[in-house]
mmCIF file of C-alpha atoms in Angstrom:
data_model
loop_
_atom_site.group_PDB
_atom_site.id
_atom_site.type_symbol
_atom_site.label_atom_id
_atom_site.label_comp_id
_atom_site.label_asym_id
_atom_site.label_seq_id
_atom_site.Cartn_x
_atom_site.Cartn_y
_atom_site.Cartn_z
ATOM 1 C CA UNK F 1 5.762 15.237 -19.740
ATOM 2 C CA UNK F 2 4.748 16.069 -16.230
ATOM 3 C CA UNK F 3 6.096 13.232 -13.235
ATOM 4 C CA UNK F 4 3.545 12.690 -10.840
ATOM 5 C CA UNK F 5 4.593 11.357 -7.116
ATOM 6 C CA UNK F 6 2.250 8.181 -5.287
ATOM 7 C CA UNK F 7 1.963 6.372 -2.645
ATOM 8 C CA UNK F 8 0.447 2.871 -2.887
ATOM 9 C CA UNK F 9 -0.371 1.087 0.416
ATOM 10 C CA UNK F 10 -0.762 -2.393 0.323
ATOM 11 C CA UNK F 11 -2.273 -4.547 3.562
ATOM 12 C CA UNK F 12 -3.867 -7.591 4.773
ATOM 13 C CA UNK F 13 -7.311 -7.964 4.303
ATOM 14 C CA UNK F 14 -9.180 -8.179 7.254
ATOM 15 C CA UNK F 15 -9.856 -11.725 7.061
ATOM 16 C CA UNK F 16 -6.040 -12.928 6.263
ATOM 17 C CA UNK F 17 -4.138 -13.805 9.444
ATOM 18 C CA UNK F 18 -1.229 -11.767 9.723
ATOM 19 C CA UNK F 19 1.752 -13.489 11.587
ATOM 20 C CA UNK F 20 4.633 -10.728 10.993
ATOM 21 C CA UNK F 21 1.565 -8.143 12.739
ATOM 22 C CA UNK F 22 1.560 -10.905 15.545
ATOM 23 C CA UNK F 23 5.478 -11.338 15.810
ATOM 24 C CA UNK F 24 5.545 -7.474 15.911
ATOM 25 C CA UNK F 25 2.953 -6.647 18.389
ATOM 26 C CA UNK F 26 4.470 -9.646 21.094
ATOM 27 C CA UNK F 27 7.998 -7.621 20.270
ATOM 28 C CA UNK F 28 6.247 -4.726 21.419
ATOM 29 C CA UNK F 29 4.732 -5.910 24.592
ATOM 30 C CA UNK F 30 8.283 -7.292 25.346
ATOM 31 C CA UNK F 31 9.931 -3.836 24.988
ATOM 32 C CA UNK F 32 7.417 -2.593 27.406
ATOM 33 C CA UNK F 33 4.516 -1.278 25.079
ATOM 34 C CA UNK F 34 1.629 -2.298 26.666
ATOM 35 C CA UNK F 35 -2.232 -1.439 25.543
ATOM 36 C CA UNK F 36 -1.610 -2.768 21.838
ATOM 37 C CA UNK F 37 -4.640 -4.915 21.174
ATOM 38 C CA UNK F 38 -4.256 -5.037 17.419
ATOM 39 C CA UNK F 39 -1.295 -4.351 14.788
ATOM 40 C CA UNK F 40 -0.965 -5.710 11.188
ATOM 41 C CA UNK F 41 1.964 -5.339 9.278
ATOM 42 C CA UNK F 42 1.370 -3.692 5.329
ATOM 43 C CA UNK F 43 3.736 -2.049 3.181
ATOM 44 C CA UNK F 44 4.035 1.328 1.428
ATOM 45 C CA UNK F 45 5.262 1.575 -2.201
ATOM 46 C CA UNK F 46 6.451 5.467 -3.317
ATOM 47 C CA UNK F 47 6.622 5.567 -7.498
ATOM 48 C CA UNK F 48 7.500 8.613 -9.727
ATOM 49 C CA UNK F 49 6.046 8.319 -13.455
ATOM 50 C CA UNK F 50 5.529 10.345 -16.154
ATOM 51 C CA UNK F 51 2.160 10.357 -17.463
ATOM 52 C CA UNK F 52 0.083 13.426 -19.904
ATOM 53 C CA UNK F 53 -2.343 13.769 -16.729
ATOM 54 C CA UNK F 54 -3.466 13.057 -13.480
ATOM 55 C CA UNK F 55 -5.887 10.528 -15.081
ATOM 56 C CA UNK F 56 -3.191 8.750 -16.905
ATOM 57 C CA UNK F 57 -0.876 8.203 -14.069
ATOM 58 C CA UNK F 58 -3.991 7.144 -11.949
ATOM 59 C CA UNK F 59 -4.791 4.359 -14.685
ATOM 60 C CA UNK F 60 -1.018 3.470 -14.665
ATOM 61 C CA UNK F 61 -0.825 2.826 -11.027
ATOM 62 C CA UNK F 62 -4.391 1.077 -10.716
ATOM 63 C CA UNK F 63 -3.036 -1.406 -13.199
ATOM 64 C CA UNK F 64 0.020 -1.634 -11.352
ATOM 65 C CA UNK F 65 -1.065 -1.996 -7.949
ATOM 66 C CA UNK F 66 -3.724 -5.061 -8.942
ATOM 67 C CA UNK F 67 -1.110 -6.619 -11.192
ATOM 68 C CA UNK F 68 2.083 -6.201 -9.522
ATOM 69 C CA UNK F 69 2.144 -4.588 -6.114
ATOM 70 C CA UNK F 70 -0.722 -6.287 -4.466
ATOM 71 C CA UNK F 71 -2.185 -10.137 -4.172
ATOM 72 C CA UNK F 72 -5.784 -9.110 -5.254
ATOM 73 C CA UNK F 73 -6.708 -12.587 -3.009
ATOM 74 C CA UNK F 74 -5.058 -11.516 -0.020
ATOM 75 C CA UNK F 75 -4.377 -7.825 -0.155
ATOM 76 C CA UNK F 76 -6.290 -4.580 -0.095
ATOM 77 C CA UNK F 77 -4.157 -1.700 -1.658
ATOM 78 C CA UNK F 78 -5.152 2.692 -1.583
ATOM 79 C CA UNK F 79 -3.269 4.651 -3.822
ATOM 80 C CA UNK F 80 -2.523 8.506 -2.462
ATOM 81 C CA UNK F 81 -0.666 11.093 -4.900
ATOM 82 C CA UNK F 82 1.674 13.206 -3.342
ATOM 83 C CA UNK F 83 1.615 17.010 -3.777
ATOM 84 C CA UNK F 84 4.730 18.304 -5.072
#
């Protein structure tokens, strides 16, 4: 069975506050980074799975990223294969 390579990115949506984005972007300006007007922290999930098909895996990792990697109520998520 063919193993197929993602990417899920999981962030904010644009209405959530985001206090880790905050925390980081002050950080920044205190290491001397200046001209950062807007940063939001997300995170990146890389899975391997077997699946029959593109289309399989694709169904697999929908399901997983609105059950399990993402808060539907808070979070947007994309989902990206990887070429191998």
């Amino acid at each position: 069975m063919p193993l197929f390579q993602a990417r899920v990115f999981v962030n904010l949506r644009p209405s959530v506050l985001d206090p880790a984005g905050e925390a980081t972007r002050s950080a920044a300006i205190k290491l001397g980074v200046d001209g950062i007007s807007k940063l939001r922290v997300g995170k990146a999930i890389h899975v391997e799975l077997e699946a029959s098909d593109e289309n399989e895996a694709r169904i697999k990792l929908e399901f997983l990223s609105d059950r399990l990697l993402a808060n539907p109520v808070i979070e947007n998520w994309t989902l990206e294969f990887i070429s191998s």
